[in-house]
Short mmCIF file of C-alpha atoms in Angstrom, two decimals:
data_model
loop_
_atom_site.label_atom_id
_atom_site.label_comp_id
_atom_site.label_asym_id
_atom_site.label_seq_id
_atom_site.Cartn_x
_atom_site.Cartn_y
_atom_site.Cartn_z
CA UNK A 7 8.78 -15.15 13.05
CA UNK A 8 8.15 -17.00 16.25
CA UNK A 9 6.81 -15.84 19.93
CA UNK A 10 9.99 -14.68 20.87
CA UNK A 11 11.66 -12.92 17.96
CA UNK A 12 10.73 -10.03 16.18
CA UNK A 13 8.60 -9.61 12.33
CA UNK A 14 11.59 -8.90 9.93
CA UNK A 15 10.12 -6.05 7.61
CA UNK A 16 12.40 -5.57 4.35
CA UNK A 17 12.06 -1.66 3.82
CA UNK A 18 12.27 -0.09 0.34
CA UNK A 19 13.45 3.49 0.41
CA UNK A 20 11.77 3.96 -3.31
CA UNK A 21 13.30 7.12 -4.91
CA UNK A 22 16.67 8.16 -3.83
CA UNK A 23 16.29 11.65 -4.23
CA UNK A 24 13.20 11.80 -2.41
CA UNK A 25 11.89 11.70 1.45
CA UNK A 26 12.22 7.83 1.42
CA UNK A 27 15.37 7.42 2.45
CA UNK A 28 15.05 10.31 5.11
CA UNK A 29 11.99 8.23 6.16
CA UNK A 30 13.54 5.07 6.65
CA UNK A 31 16.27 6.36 9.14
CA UNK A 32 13.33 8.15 11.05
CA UNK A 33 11.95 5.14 11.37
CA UNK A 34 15.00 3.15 12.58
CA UNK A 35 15.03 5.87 15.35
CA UNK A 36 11.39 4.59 16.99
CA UNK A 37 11.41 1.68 19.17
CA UNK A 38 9.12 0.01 16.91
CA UNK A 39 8.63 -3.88 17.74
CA UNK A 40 10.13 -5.09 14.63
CA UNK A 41 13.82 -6.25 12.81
CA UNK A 42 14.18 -3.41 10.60
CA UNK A 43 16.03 -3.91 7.18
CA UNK A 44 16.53 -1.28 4.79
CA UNK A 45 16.64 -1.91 1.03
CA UNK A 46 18.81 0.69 -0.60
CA UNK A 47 22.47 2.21 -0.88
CA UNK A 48 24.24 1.97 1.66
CA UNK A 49 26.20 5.90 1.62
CA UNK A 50 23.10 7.00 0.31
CA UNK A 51 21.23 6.01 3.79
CA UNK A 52 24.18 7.12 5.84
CA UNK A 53 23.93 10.68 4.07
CA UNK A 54 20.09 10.83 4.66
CA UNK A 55 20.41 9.74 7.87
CA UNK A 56 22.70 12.54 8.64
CA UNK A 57 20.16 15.12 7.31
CA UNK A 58 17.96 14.23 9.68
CA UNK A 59 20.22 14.03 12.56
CA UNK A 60 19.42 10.05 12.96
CA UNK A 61 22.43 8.30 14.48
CA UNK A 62 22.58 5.19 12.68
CA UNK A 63 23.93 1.44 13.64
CA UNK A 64 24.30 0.37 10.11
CA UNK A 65 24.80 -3.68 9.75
CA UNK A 66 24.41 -6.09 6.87
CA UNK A 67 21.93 -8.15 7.37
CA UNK A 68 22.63 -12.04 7.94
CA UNK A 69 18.66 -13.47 7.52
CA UNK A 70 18.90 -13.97 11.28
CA UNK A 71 15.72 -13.65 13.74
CA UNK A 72 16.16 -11.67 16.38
CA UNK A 73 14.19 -10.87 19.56
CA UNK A 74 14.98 -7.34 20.38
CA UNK A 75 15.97 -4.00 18.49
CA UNK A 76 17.67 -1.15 20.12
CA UNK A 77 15.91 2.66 18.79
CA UNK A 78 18.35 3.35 15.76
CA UNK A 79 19.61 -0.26 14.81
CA UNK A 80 18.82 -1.27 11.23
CA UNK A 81 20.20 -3.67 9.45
CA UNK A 82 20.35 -2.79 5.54
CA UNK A 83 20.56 -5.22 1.98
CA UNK A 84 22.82 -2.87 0.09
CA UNK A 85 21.57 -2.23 -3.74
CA UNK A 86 23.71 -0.18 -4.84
CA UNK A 87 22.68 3.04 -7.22
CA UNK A 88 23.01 3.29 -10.90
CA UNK A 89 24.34 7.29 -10.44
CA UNK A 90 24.84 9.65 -7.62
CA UNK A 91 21.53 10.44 -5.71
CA UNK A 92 21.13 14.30 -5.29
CA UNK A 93 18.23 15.05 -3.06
CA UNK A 94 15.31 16.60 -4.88
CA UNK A 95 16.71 15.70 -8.56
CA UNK A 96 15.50 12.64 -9.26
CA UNK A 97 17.65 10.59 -12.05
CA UNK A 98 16.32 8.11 -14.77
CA UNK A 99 20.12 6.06 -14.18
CA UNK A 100 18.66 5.36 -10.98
CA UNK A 101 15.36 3.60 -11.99
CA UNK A 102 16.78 0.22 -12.34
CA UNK A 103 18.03 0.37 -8.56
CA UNK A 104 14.79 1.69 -7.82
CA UNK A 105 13.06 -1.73 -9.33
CA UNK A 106 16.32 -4.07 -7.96
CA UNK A 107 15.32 -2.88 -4.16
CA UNK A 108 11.15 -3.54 -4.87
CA UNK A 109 12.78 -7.20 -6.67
CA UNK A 110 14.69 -8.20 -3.76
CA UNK A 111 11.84 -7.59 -1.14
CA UNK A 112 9.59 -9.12 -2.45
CA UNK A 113 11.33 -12.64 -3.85
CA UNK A 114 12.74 -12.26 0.05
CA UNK A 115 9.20 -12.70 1.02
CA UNK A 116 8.44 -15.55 -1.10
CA UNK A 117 11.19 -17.03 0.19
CA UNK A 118 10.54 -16.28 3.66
CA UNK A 119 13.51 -14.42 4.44
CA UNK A 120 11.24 -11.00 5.18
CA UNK A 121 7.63 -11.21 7.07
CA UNK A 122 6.29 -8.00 4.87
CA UNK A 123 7.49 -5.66 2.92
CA UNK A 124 7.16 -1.67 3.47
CA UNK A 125 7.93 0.83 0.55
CA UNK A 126 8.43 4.32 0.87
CA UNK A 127 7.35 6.36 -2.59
CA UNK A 128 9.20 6.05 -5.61
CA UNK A 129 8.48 8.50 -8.53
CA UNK A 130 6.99 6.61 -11.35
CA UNK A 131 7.60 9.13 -14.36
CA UNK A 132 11.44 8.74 -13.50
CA UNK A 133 10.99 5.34 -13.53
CA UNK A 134 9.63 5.46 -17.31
CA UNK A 135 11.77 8.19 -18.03
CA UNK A 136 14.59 5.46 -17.20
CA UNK A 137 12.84 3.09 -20.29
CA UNK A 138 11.17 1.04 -17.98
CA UNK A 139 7.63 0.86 -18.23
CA UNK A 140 6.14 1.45 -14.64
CA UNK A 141 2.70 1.94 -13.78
CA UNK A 142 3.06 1.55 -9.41
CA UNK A 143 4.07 -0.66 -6.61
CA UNK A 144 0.85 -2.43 -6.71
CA UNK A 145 1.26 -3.10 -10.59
CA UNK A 146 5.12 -4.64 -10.04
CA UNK A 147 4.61 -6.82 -7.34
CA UNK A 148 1.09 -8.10 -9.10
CA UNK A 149 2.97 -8.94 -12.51
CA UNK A 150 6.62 -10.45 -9.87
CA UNK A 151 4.12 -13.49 -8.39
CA UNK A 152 1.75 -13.37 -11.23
CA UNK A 153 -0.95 -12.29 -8.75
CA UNK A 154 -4.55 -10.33 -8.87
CA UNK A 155 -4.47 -8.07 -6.70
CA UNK A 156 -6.63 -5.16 -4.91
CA UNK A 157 -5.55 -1.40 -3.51
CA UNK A 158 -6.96 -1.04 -0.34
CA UNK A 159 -6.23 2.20 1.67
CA UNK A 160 -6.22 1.99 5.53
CA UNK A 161 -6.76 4.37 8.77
CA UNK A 162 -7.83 3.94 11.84
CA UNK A 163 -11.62 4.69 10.78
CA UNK A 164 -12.17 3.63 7.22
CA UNK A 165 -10.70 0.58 4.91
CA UNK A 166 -11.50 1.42 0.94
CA UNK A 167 -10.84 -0.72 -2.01
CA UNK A 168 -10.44 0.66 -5.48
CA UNK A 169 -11.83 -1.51 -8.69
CA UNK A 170 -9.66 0.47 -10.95
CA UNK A 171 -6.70 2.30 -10.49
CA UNK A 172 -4.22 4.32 -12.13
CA UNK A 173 -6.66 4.50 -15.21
CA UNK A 174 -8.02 8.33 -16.63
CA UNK A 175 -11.46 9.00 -15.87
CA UNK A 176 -12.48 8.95 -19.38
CA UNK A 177 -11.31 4.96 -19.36
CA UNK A 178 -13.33 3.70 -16.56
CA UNK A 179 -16.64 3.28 -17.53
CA UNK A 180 -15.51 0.75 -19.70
CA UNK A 181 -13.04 -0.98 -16.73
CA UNK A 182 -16.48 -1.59 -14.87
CA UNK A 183 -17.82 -4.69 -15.83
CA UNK A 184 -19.35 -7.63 -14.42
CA UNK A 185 -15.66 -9.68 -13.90
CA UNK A 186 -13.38 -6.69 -12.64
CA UNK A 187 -16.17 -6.48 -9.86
CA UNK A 188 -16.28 -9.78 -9.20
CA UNK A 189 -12.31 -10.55 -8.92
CA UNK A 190 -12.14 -7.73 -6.59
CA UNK A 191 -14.96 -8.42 -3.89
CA UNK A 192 -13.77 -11.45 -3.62
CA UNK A 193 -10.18 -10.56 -3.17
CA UNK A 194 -11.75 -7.94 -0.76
CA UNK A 195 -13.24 -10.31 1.43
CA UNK A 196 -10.88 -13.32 1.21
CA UNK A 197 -8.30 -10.75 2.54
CA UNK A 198 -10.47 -9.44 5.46
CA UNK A 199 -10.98 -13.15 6.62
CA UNK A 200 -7.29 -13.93 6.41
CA UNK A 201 -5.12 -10.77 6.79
CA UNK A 202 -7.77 -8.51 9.10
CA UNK A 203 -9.41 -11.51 10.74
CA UNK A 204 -12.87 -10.61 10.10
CA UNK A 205 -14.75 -13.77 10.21
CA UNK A 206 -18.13 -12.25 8.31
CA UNK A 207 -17.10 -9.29 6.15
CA UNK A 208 -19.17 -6.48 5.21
CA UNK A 209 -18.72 -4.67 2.11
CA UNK A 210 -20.12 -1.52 0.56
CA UNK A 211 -19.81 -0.82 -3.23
CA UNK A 212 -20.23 2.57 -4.80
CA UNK A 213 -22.33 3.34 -7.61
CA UNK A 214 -20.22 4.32 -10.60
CA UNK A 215 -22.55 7.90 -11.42
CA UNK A 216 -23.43 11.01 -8.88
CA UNK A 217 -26.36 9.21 -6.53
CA UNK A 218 -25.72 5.94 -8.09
CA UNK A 219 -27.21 6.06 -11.17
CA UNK A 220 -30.64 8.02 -9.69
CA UNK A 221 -32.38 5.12 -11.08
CA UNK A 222 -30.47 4.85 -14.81
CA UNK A 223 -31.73 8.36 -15.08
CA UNK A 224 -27.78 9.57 -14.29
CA UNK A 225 -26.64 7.01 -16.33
CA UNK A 226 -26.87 2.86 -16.19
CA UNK A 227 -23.58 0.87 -15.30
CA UNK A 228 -25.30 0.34 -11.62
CA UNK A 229 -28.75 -1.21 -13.01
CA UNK A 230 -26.48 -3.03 -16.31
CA UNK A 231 -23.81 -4.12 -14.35
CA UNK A 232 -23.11 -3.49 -11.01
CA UNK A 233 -26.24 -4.74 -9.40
CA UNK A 234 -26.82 -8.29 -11.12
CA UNK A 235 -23.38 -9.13 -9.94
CA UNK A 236 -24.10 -7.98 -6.23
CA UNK A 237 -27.20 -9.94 -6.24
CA UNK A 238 -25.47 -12.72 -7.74
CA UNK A 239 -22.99 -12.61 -5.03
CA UNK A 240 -25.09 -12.15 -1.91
CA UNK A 241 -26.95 -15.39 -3.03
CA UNK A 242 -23.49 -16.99 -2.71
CA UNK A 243 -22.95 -15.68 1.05
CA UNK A 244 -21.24 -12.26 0.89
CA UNK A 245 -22.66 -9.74 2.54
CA UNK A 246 -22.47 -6.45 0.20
CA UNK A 247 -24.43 -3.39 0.74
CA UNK A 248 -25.02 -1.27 -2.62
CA UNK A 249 -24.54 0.15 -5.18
CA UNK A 250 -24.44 3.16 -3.10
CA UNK A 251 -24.06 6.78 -3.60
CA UNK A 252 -20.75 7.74 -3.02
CA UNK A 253 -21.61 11.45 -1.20
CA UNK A 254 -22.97 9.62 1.38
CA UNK A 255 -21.68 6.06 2.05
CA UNK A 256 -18.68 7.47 3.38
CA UNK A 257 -19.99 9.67 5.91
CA UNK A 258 -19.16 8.87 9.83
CA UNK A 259 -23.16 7.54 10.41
CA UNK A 260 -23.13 5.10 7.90
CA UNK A 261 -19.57 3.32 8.42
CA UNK A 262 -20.44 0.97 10.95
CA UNK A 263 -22.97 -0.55 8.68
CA UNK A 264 -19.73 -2.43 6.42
CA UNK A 265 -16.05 -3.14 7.07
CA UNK A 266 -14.49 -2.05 3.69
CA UNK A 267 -15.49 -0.11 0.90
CA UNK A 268 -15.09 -0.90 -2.84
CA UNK A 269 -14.93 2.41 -4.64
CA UNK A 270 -15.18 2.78 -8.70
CA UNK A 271 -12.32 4.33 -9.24
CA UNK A 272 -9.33 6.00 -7.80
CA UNK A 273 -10.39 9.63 -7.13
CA UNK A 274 -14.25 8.63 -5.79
CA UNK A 275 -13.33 7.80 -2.22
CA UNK A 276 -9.97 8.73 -1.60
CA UNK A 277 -9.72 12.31 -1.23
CA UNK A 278 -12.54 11.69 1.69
CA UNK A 279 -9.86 9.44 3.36
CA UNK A 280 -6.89 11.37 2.89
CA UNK A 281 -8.81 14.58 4.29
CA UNK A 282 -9.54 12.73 7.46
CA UNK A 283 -6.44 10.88 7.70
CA UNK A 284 -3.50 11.37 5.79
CA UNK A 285 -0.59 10.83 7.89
CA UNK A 286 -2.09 7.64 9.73
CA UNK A 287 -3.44 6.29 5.63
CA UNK A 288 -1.60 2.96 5.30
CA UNK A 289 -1.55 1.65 1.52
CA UNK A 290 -2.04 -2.31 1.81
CA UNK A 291 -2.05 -4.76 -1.81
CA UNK A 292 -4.31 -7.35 -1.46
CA UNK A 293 -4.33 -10.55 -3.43
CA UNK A 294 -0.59 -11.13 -2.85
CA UNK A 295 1.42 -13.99 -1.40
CA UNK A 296 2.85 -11.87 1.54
CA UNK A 297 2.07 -8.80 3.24
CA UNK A 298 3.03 -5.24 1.47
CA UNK A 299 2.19 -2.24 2.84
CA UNK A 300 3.22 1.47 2.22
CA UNK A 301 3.13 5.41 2.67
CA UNK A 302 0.02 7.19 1.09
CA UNK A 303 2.15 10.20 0.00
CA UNK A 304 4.55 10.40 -2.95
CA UNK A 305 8.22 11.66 -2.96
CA UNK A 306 7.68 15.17 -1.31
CA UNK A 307 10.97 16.16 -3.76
CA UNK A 308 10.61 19.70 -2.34
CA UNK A 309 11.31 18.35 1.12
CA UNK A 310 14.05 15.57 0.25
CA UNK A 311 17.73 16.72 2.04
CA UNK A 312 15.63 19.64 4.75
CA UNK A 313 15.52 17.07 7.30
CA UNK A 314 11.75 17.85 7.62
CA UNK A 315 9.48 15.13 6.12
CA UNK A 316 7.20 13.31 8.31
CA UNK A 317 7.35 10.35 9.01
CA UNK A 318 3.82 9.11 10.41
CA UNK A 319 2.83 7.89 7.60
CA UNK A 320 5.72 5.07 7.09
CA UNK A 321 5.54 4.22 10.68
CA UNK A 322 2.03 3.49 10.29
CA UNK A 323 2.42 1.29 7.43
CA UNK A 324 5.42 -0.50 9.47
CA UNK A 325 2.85 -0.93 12.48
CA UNK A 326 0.11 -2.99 9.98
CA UNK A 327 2.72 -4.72 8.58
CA UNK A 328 3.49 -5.89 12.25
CA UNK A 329 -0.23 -6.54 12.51
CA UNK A 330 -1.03 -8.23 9.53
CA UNK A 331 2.49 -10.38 10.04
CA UNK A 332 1.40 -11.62 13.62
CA UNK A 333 -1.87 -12.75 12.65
CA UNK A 334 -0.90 -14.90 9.93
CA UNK A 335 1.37 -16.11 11.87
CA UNK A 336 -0.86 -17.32 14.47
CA UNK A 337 -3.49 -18.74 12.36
#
């Protein structure tokens, strides 16, 4: 992208008989800043499209840069599906096309043929139902570029981190050691110097156990493990606040004191964030060679084909892939 031509954002519309494809064409319909190009079936975009009473002007797309886009222009990188997409039913013939769209994006990217990628929600127990083993977006694109990467989830008012992920909660005490912690605060703050253009990150980590440990009286991961490494680390320049209690770091008062938060696990911080903010939540992967950015919702399968899904949520991740895109670009 230049000064005078628009981000090109490749699009995934993840599962084809969910909102995603519904989404995308929603999109399309904004006057968002930004060359739009869907990743997906062709017929199958037209017919969600038409469910949502989005007037679409469909065209492959060339790799050209452009410098404007008309409301409900898209250009589109047909993959086409494995079986007929019925809205609401997802199919396990269709997982392959699912992983061929997420493919393309992001080897587009590396190739600078797309600025960022955004994905819409795919469902990942289709995906494994389909013999493919799948464990999320973040997972796929880490293991394409043979990249570490970090989940951080975005709004307006709060940016958390997550040292483990899609793991049961029986599973992470043993996740949280000494390296895991490490690999991640630095990804953290390596990607709010470069991608949020914070020039002195502050972080705040999250004790593991309710009140962080109450002094190894609620257990001792925070005294064993989690606060020799921040030590460690603020001797080497970062600025980390922590290990701190996680029923009260997140409150409004304290969230000036840091920039991002580095939560234990998946469920610790999240629902907070969703509560406040779930249709302006942007999911961001940090750690990898180009920007990727997504919905924090899944499928909605009981809303695919109404016509009804929302999409705030997709437009918001389009508008930080904008973001993020234009300041790399003009660093």
């Amino acid at each position: 992208m230049t000064a005078t031509t628009l981000p090109r954002l490749a699009v995934t519309a993840g599962e084809p008989a969910g909102v995603g494809p519904e989404l995308i064409a929603r999109l399309a319909a904004t006057d968002l800043a930004a060359d739009l190009i869907a990743v997906t079936d062709r017929e199958h975009l037209l017919r969600a499209a038409h469910t949502c009473g989005v007037q679409l002007t469909l065209v492959d797309d060339d790799g050209s840069r452009v410098a404007s886009r008309a409301p409900g222009q898209l250009r589109i990188r047909h993959v086409p599906l494995g079986a007929p997409a019925v809205f609401g039913q997802p199919d396990p013939r269709n997982a392959a096309h699912v992983l061929a769209t997420l493919a393309l994006a992001a080897d587009g990217c590396i190739a600078g043929d797309f600025d960022a990628v955004v994905t819409a929600p795919v469902q990942k127990s289709t995906i494994n139902e389909g013999g493919i083993a799948f464990s999320g977006h973040t997972e796929f694109f880490a293991d394409r570029v043979g990249a570490d990467v970090v989940m951080m989830l975005a709004s307006p008012d709060l940016r958390v981190t997550l040292a483990t992920t899609h793991l049961p909660l029986s599973a992470v005490p043993a996740a949280i050691t000494a390296p895991l912690l490490e690999r991640c605060l630095r990804i953290v703050h390596r990607s709010l110097v470069d991608l949020f253009g914070i020039a002195e990150p502050r972080i705040a980590v999250l004790g593991l156990n309710p009140h962080a440990g109450e002094a190894g009286h609620l257990g001792r991961e925070e005294i064993d493990t989690i606060e020799p490494l921040l030590d460690r680390l603020r001797n080497s320049g970062m600025s980390l606040l922590g290990p701190l209690p996680a029923d009260t770091a997140l409150v409004p008062a304290m969230r000036g004191r840091y920039d991002a938060v580095l939560a234990m696990y998946h469920d610790q911080a999240l629902p907070v964030l969703k509560s406040e903010a779930f249709d302006r939540t942007v999911n961001v992967t940090l750690g990898l060679p180009f920007i990727r950015t997504s919905v924090d919702h899944g499928t909605a399968l009981d809303l695919a084909g109404t016509g009804r899904a929302d999409p705030s949520s997709l437009i918001a991740a389009a508008r930080m892939a904008i973001e993020l895109a234009s300041r790399r670009a003009s660093a």
